[in-house]
mmCIF file of C-alpha atoms and ligand atoms in Angstrom:
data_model
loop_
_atom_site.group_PDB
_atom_site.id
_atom_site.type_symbol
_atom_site.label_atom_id
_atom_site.label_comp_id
_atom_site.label_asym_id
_atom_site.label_seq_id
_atom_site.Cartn_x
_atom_site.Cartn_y
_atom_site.Cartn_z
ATOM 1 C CA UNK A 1 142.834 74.404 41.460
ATOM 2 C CA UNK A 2 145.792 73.647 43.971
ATOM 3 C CA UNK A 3 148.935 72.684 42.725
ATOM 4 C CA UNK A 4 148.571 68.957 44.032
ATOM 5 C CA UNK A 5 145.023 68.874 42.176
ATOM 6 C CA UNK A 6 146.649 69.349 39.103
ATOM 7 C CA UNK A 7 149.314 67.267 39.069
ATOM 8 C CA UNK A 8 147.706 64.349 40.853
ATOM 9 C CA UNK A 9 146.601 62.467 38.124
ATOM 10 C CA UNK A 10 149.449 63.370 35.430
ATOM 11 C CA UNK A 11 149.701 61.257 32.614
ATOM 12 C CA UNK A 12 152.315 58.306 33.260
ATOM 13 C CA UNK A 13 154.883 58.426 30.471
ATOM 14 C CA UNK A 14 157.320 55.669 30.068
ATOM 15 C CA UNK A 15 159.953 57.837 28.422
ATOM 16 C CA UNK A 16 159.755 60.350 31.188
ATOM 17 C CA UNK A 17 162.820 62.524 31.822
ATOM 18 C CA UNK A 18 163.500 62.332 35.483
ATOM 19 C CA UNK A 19 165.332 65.676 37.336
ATOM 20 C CA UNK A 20 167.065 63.976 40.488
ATOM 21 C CA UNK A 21 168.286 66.462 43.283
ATOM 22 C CA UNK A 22 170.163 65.448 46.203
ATOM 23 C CA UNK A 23 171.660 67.562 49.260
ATOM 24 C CA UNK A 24 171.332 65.178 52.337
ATOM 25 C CA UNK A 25 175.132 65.722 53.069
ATOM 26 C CA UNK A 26 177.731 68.057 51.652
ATOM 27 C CA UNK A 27 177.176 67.342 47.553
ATOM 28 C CA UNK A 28 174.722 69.509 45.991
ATOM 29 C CA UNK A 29 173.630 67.356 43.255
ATOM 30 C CA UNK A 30 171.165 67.675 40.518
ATOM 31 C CA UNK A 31 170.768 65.112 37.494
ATOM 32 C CA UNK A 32 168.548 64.290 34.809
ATOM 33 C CA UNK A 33 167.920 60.833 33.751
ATOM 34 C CA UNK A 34 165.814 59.595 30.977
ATOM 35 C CA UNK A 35 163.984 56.410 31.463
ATOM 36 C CA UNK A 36 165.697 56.095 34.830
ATOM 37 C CA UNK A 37 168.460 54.807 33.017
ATOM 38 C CA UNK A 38 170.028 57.108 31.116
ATOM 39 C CA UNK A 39 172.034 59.814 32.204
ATOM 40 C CA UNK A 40 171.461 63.378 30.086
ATOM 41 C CA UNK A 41 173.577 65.298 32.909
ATOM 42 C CA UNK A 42 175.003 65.084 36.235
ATOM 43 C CA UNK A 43 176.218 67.553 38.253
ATOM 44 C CA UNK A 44 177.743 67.806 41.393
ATOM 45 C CA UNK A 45 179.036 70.331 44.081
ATOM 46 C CA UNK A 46 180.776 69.697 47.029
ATOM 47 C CA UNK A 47 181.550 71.602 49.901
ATOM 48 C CA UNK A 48 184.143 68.861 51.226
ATOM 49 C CA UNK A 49 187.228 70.740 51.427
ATOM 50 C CA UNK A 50 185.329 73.078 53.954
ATOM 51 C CA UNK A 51 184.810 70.843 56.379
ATOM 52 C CA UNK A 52 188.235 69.157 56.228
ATOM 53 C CA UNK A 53 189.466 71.527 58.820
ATOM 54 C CA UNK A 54 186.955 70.390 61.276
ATOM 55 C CA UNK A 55 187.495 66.531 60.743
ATOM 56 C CA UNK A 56 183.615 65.990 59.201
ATOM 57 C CA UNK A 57 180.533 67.430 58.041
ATOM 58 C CA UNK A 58 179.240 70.710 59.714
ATOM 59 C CA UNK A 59 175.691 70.690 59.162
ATOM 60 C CA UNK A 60 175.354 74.456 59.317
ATOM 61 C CA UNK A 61 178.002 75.191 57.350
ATOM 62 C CA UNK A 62 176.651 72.577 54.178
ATOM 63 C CA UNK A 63 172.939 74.003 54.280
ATOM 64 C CA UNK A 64 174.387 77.388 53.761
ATOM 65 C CA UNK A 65 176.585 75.979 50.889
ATOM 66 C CA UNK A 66 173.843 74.308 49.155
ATOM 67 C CA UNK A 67 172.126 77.355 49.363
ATOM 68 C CA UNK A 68 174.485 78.921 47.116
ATOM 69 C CA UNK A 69 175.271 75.944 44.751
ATOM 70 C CA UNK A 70 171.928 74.415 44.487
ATOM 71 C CA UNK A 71 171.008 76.888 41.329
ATOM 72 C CA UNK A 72 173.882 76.940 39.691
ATOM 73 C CA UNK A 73 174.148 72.566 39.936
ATOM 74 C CA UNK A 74 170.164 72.859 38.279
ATOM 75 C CA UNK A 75 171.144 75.449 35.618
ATOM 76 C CA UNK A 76 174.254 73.412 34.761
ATOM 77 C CA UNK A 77 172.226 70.404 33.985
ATOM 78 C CA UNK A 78 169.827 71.405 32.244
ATOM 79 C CA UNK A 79 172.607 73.362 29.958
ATOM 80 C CA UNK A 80 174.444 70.201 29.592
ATOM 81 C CA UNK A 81 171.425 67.804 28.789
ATOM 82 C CA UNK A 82 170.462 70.810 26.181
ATOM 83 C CA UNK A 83 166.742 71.113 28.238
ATOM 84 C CA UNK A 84 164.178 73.694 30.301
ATOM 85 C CA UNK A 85 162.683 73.247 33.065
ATOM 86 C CA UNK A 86 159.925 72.821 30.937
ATOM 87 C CA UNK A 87 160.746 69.752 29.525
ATOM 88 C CA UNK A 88 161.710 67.735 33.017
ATOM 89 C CA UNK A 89 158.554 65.585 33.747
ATOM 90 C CA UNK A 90 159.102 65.082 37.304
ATOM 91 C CA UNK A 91 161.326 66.618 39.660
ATOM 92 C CA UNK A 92 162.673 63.944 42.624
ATOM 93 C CA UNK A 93 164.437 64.858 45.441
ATOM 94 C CA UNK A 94 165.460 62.818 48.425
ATOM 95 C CA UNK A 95 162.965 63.594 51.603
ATOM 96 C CA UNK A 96 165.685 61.455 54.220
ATOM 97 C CA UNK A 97 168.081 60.088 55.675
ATOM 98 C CA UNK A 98 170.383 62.803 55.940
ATOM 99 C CA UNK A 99 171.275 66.124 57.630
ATOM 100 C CA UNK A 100 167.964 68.265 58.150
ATOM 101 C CA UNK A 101 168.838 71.611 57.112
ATOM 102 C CA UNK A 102 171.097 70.013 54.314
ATOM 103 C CA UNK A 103 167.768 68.172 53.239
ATOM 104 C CA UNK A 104 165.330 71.266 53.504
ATOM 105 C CA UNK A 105 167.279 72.919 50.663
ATOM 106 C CA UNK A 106 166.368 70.380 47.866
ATOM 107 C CA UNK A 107 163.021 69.697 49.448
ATOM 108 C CA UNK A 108 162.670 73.060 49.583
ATOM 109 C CA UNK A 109 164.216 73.623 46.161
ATOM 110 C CA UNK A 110 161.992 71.018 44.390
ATOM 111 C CA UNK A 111 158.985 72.028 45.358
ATOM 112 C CA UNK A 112 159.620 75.640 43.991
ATOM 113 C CA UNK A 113 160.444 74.076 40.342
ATOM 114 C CA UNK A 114 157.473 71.422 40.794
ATOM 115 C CA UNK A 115 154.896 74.154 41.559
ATOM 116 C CA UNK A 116 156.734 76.573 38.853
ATOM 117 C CA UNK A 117 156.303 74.065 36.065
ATOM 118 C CA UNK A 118 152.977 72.045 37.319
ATOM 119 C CA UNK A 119 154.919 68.844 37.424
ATOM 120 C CA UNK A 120 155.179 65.977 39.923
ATOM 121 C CA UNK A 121 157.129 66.287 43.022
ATOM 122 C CA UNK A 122 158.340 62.754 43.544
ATOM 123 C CA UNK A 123 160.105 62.041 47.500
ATOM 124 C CA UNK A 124 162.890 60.030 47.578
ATOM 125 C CA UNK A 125 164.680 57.923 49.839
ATOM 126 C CA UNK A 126 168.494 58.345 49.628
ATOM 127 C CA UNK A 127 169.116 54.704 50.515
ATOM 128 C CA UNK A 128 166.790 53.377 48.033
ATOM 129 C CA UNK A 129 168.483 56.126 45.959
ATOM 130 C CA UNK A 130 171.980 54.490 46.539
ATOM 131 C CA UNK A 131 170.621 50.888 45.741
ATOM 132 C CA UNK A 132 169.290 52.202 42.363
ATOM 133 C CA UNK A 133 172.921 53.577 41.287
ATOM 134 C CA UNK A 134 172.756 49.638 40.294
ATOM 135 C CA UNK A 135 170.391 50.304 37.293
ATOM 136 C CA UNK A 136 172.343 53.040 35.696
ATOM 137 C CA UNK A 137 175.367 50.957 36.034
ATOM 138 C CA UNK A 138 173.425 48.189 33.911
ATOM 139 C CA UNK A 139 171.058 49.228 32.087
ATOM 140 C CA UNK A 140 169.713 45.636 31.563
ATOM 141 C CA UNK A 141 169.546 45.052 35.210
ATOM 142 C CA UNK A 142 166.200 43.434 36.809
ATOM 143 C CA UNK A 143 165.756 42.377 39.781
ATOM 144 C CA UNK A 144 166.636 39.928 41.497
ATOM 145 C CA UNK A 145 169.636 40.810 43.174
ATOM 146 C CA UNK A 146 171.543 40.957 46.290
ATOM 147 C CA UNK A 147 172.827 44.166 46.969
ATOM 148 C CA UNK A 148 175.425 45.704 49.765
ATOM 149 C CA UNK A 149 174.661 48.079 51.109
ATOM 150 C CA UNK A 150 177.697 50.110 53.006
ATOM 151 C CA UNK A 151 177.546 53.738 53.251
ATOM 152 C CA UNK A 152 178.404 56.489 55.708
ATOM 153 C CA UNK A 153 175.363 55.889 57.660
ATOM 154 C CA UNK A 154 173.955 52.608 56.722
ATOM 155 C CA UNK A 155 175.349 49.128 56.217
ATOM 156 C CA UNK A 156 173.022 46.205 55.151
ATOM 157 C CA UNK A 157 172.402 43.116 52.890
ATOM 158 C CA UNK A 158 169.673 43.854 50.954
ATOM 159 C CA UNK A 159 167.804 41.327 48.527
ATOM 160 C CA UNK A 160 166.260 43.547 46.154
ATOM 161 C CA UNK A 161 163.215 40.758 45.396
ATOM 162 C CA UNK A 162 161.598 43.242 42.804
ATOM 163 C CA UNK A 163 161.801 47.368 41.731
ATOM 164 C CA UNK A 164 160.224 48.242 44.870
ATOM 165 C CA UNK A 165 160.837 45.300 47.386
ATOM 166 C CA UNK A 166 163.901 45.257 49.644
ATOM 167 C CA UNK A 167 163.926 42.612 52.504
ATOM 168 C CA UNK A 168 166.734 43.385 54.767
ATOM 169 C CA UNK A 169 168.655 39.975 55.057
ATOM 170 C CA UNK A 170 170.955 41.796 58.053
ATOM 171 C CA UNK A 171 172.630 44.909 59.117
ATOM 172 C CA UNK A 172 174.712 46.937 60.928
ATOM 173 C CA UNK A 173 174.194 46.617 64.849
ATOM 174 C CA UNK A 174 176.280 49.440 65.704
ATOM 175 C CA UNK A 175 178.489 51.853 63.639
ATOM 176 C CA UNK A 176 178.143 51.930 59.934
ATOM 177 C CA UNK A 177 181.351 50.642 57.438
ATOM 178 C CA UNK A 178 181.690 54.465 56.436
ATOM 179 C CA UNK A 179 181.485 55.591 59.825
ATOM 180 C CA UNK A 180 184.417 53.359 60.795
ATOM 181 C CA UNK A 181 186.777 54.687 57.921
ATOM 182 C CA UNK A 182 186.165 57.909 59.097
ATOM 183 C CA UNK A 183 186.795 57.504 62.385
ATOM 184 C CA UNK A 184 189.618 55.632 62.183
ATOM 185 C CA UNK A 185 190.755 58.007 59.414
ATOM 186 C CA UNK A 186 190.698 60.626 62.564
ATOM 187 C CA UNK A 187 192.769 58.194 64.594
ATOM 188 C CA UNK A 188 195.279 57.809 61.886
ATOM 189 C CA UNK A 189 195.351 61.872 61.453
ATOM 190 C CA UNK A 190 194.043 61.637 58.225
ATOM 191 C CA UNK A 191 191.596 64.409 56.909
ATOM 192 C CA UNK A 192 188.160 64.168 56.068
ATOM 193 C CA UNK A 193 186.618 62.563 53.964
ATOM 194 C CA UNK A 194 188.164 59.458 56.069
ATOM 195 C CA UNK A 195 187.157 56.790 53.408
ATOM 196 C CA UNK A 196 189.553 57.289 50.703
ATOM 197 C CA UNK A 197 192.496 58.519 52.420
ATOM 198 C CA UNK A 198 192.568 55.329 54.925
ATOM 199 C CA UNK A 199 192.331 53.861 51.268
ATOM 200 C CA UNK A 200 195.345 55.902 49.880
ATOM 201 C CA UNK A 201 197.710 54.869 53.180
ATOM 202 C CA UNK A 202 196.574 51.253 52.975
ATOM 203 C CA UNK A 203 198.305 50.872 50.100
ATOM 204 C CA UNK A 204 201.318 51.409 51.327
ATOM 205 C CA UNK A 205 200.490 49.290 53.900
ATOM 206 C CA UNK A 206 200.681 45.660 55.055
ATOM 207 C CA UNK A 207 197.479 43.771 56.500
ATOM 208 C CA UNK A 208 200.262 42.371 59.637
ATOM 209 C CA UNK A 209 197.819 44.220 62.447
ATOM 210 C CA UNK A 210 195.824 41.534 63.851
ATOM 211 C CA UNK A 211 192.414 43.067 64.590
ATOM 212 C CA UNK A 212 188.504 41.585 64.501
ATOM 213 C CA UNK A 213 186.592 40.466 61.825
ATOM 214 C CA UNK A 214 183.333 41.455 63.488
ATOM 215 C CA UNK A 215 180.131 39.084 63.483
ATOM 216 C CA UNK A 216 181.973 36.794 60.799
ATOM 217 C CA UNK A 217 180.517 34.049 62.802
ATOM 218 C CA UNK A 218 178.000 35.661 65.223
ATOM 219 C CA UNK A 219 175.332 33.962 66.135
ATOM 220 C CA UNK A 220 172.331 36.771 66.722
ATOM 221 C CA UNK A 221 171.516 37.426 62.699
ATOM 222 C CA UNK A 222 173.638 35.685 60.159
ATOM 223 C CA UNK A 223 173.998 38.830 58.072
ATOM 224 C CA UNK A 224 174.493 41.391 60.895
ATOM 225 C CA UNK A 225 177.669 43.214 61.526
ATOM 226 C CA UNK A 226 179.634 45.792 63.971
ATOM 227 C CA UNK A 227 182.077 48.212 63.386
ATOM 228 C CA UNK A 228 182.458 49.554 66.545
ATOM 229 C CA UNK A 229 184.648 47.020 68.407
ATOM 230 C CA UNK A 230 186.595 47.806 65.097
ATOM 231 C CA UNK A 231 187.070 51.046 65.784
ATOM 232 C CA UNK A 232 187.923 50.687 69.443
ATOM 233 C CA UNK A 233 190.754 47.930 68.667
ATOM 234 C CA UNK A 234 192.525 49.977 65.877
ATOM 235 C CA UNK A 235 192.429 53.048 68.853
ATOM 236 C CA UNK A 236 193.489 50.293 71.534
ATOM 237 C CA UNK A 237 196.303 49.309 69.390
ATOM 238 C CA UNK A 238 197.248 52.598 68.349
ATOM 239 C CA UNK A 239 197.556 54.243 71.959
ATOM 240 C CA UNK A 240 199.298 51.099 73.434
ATOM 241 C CA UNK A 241 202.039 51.152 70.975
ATOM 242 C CA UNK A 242 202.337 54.920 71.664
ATOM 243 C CA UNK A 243 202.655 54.004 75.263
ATOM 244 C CA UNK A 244 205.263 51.392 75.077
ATOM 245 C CA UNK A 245 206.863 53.999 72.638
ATOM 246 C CA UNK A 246 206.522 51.943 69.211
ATOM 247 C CA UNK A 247 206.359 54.022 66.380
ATOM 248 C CA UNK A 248 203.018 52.586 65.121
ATOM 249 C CA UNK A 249 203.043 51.963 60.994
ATOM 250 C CA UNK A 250 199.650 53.709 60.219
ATOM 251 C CA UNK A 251 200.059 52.224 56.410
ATOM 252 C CA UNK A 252 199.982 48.765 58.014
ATOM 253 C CA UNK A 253 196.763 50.028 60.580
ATOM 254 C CA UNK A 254 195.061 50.932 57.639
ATOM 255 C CA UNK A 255 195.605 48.305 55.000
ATOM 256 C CA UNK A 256 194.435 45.924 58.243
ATOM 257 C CA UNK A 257 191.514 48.250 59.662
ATOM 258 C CA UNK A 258 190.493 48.178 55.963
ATOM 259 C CA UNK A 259 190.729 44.456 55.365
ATOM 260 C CA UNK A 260 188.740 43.365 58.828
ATOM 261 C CA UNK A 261 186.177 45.678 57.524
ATOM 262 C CA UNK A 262 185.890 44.750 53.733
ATOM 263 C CA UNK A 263 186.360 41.157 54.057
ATOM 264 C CA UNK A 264 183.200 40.933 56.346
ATOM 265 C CA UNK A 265 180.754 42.577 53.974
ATOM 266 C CA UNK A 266 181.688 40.361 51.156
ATOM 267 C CA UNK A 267 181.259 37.322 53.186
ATOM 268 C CA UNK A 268 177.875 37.660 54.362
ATOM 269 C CA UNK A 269 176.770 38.835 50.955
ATOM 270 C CA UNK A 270 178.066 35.628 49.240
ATOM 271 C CA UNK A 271 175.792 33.769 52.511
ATOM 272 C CA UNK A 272 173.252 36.123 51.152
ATOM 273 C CA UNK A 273 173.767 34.696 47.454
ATOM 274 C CA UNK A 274 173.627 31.409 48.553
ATOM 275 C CA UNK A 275 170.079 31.961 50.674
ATOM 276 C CA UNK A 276 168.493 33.493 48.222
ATOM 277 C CA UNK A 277 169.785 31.553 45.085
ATOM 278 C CA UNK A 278 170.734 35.039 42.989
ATOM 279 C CA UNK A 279 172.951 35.420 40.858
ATOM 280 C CA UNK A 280 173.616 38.894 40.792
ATOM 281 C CA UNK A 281 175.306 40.584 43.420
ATOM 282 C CA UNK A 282 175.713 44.606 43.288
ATOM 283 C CA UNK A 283 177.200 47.287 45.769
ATOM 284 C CA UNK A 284 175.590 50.710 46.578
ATOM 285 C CA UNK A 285 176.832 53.800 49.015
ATOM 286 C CA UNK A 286 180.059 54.971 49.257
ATOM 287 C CA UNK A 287 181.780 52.519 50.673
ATOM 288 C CA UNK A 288 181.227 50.469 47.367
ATOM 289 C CA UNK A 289 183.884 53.248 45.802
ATOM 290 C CA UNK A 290 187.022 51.258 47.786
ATOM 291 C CA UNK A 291 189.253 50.212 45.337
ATOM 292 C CA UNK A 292 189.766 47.308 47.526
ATOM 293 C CA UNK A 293 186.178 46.280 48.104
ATOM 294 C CA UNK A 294 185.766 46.101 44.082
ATOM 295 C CA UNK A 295 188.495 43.956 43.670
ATOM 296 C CA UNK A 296 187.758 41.490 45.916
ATOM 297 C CA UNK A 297 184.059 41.883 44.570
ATOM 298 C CA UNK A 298 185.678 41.189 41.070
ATOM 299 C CA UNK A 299 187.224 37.984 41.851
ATOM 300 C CA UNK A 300 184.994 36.442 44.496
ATOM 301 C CA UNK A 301 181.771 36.979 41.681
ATOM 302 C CA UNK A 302 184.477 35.460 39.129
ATOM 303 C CA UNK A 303 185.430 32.614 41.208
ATOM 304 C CA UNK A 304 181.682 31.928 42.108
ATOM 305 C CA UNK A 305 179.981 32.643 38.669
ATOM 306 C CA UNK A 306 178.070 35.750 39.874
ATOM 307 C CA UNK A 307 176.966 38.543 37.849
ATOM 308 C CA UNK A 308 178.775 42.057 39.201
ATOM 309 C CA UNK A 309 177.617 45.444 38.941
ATOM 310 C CA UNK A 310 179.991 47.525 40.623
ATOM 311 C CA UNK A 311 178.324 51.480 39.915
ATOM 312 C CA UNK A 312 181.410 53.848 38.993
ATOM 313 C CA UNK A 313 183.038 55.358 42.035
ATOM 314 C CA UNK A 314 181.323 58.691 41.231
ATOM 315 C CA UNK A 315 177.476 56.418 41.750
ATOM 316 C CA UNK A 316 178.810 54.778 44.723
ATOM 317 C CA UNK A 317 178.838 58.154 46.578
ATOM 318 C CA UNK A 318 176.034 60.685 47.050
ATOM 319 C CA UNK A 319 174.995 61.969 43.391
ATOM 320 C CA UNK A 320 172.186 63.259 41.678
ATOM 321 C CA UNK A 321 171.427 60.485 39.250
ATOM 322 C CA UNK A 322 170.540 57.680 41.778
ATOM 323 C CA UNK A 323 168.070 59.931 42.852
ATOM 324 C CA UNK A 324 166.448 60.504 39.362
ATOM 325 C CA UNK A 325 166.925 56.565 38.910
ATOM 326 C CA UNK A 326 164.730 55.818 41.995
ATOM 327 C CA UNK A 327 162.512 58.959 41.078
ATOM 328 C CA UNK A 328 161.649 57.078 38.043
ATOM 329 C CA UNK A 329 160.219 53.778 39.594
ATOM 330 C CA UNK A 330 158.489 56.186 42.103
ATOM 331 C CA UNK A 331 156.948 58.213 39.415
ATOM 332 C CA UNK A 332 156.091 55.138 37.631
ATOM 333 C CA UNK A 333 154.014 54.306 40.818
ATOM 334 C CA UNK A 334 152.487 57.771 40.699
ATOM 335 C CA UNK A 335 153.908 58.450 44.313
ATOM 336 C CA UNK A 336 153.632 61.983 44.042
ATOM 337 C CA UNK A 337 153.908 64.378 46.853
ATOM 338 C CA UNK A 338 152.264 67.542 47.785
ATOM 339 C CA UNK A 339 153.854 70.691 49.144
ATOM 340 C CA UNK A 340 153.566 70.165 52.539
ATOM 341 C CA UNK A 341 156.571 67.392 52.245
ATOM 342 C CA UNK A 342 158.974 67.454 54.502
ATOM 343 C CA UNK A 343 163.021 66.669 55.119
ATOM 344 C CA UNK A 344 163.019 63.985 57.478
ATOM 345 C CA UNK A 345 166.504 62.808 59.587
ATOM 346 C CA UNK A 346 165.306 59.204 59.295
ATOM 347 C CA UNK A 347 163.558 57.007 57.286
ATOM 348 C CA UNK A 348 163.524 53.705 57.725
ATOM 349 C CA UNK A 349 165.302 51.460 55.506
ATOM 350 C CA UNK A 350 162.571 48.889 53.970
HETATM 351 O O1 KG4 B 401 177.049 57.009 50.400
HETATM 352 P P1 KG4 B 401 177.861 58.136 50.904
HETATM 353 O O2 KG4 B 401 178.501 59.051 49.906
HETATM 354 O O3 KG4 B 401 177.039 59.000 51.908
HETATM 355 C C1 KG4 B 401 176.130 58.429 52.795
HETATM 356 O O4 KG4 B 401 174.978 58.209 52.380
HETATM 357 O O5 KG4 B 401 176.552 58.144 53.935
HETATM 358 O O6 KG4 B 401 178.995 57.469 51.814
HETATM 359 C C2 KG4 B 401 179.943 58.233 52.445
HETATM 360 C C3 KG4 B 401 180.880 57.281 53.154
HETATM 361 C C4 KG4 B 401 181.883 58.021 54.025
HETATM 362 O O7 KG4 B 401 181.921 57.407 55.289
HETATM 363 C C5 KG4 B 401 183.183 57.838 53.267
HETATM 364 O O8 KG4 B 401 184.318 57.824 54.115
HETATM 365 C C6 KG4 B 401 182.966 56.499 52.604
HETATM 366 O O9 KG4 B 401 181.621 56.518 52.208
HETATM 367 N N1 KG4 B 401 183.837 56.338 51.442
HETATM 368 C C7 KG4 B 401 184.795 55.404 51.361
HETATM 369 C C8 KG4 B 401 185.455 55.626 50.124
HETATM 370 N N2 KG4 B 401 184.853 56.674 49.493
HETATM 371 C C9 KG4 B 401 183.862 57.095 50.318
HETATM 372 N N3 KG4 B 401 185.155 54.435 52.213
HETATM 373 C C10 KG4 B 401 186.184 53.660 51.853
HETATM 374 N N4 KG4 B 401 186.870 53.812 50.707
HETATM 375 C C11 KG4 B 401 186.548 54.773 49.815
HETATM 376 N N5 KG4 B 401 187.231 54.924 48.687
HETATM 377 ZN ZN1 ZN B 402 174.728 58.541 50.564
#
């Protein structure tokens, strides 16, 4: 009997222990979640400070890291949630969006301990992945909510109408929000990761630059945005006050790159509130780690009587355990994958 033949039709258990693995970008991360709520380990390595020196991710460079650190994240886990392999019930691992090769390890990598252990092999999309960071946050959380949705590569409002329906309410219509930090990050002459160094200056900073708030009142889709005329005006500014010789304040570009960009996402997701008549709001993708972005979540939910859940910093960005957490409702569904899956660069985010 082929592997898929016997695992087709495995039992559904509701206490199922979930192993999540992620690689789509430069964190090799494995995690096991119980219930797709609760966390029994988490690991995570990162081959960040090697691609500092070349100002973002080198694809080649993280495949051949999570190569190395892919068995030594899974042993890890399993040590620290006191487990086998044996006693995983289902082994998820996000199929897209991401960097191929980066993907092809995990895929590649789950399907070995899936067909090892004759358990499922549950795909996974990282963005769905990201918007499930929300349930390990609360545990009591049920949809539904609104969620934002502002990572390196995606930015979005997403009402989250039920477990497995997402109706995109808007979203980016050029750059995303992470993209942006990082590239102005490069303008700035900060190193990678952009996000929270442009974070660190700001707050030395002043928000006296006077750059776009883009969309805030576009007409095309309420909830869309852009964040690269952004971009471009915090490079305008910054060459033309090296031209005329100004010694630019890069605290002061950053605190105001970093308020034209926040601001934005939080207004169109308390439209998105008012649309849809939720009352919970949450934040997914890595974005949702800026220490600014939570506080002004914080008091704009306070001041409006909306529920928060603001995921730790560490869920906000790529991790294992969103992957287990969205593994779970997938497993639940019995989407199970054979072992022809494949990485894929895109999927589409629905
Ligand atoms: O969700 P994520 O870890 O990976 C993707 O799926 O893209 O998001 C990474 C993005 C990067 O662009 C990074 O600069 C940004 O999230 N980021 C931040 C912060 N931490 C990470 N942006 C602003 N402030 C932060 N503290
Ligand atoms: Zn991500």
């Amino acid at each position: 009997m082929s592997y898929f033949e016997k695992v087709k039709n495995t039992e559904i258990k509701k206490d199922a222990v979930i192993m999540g693995i992620e690689s789509s970008c430069d964190e090799t991360a494995v995690a096991i979640v119980k219930n797709g709520r609760e966390i029994l380990a988490d690991e995570i390595i990162s081959s960040a400070t090697e691609h500092a020196r070349f100002g973002g991710v080198v694809p080649e460079i993280a495949s051949r890291n999570h190569t190395v650190a892919i068995l030594t994240a899974t042993e890890n886990a399993l040590k620290s949630a006191g487990l086998t392999l044996n006693d995983i019930d289902a082994f998820a691992v996000t199929e897209g969006a991401g960097l191929l090769g980066a993907l092809l390890v995990g895929v590649s990598f789950a399907k070995a301990v899936a067909y090892s252990t004759d358990k499922p092999l549950v795909p996974v999309s990282h963005i769905r992945g990201h918007i499930a960071a929300a349930y390990l946050a609360d545990k009591t959380l049920k949809p539904p909510f609104v969620t934002i949705l502002a990572s390196g590569g995606h930015t979005a409002i997403i009402a989250v109408e039920d477990y497995y329906k997402l109706t995109v309410l808007g979203g980016t219509i050029d750059d995303a929000v992470g993209e942006a930090f990082d590239k102005v990050a490069r303008v700035l002459g900060l190193n990678y990761p952009g996000g929270p160094n442009v974070e660190r200056l700001a707050k030395t900073g002043q928000n006296t630059v006077k750059l776009p708030k883009m969309l805030a009142h576009y007409d095309g889709g309420e909830y869309d945005f852009s964040y690269s005329g952004l971009k471009t005006a915090v490079i305008n500014y910054v060459h033309t006050e090296q031209q005329k010789g100004n010694e630019v304040n890069k605290a002061d570009v950053a605190d105001s790159f970093q308020h034209s960009a926040i601001d934005v996402l939080v207004e169109k997701a308390v439209m998105a509130m008012k649309k849809t008549g939720y009352t919970t709001l949450a934040v997914s993708g890595g974005v949702g780690a800026n220490g600014y972005l939570r506080d002004l979540l914080k008091e704009t939910c306070e001041k409006r009587g909306y529920k928060l859940v603001l995921p730790e910093k560490r869920y906000c960005t790529d991790n294992g355990a969103m992957i287990a957490a969205e593994g779970y409702l997938q497993y639940l569904k019995g989407n199970f994958a054979d072992l022809t899956l494949n990485a894929k660069a895109v999927v589409p985010l629905k």
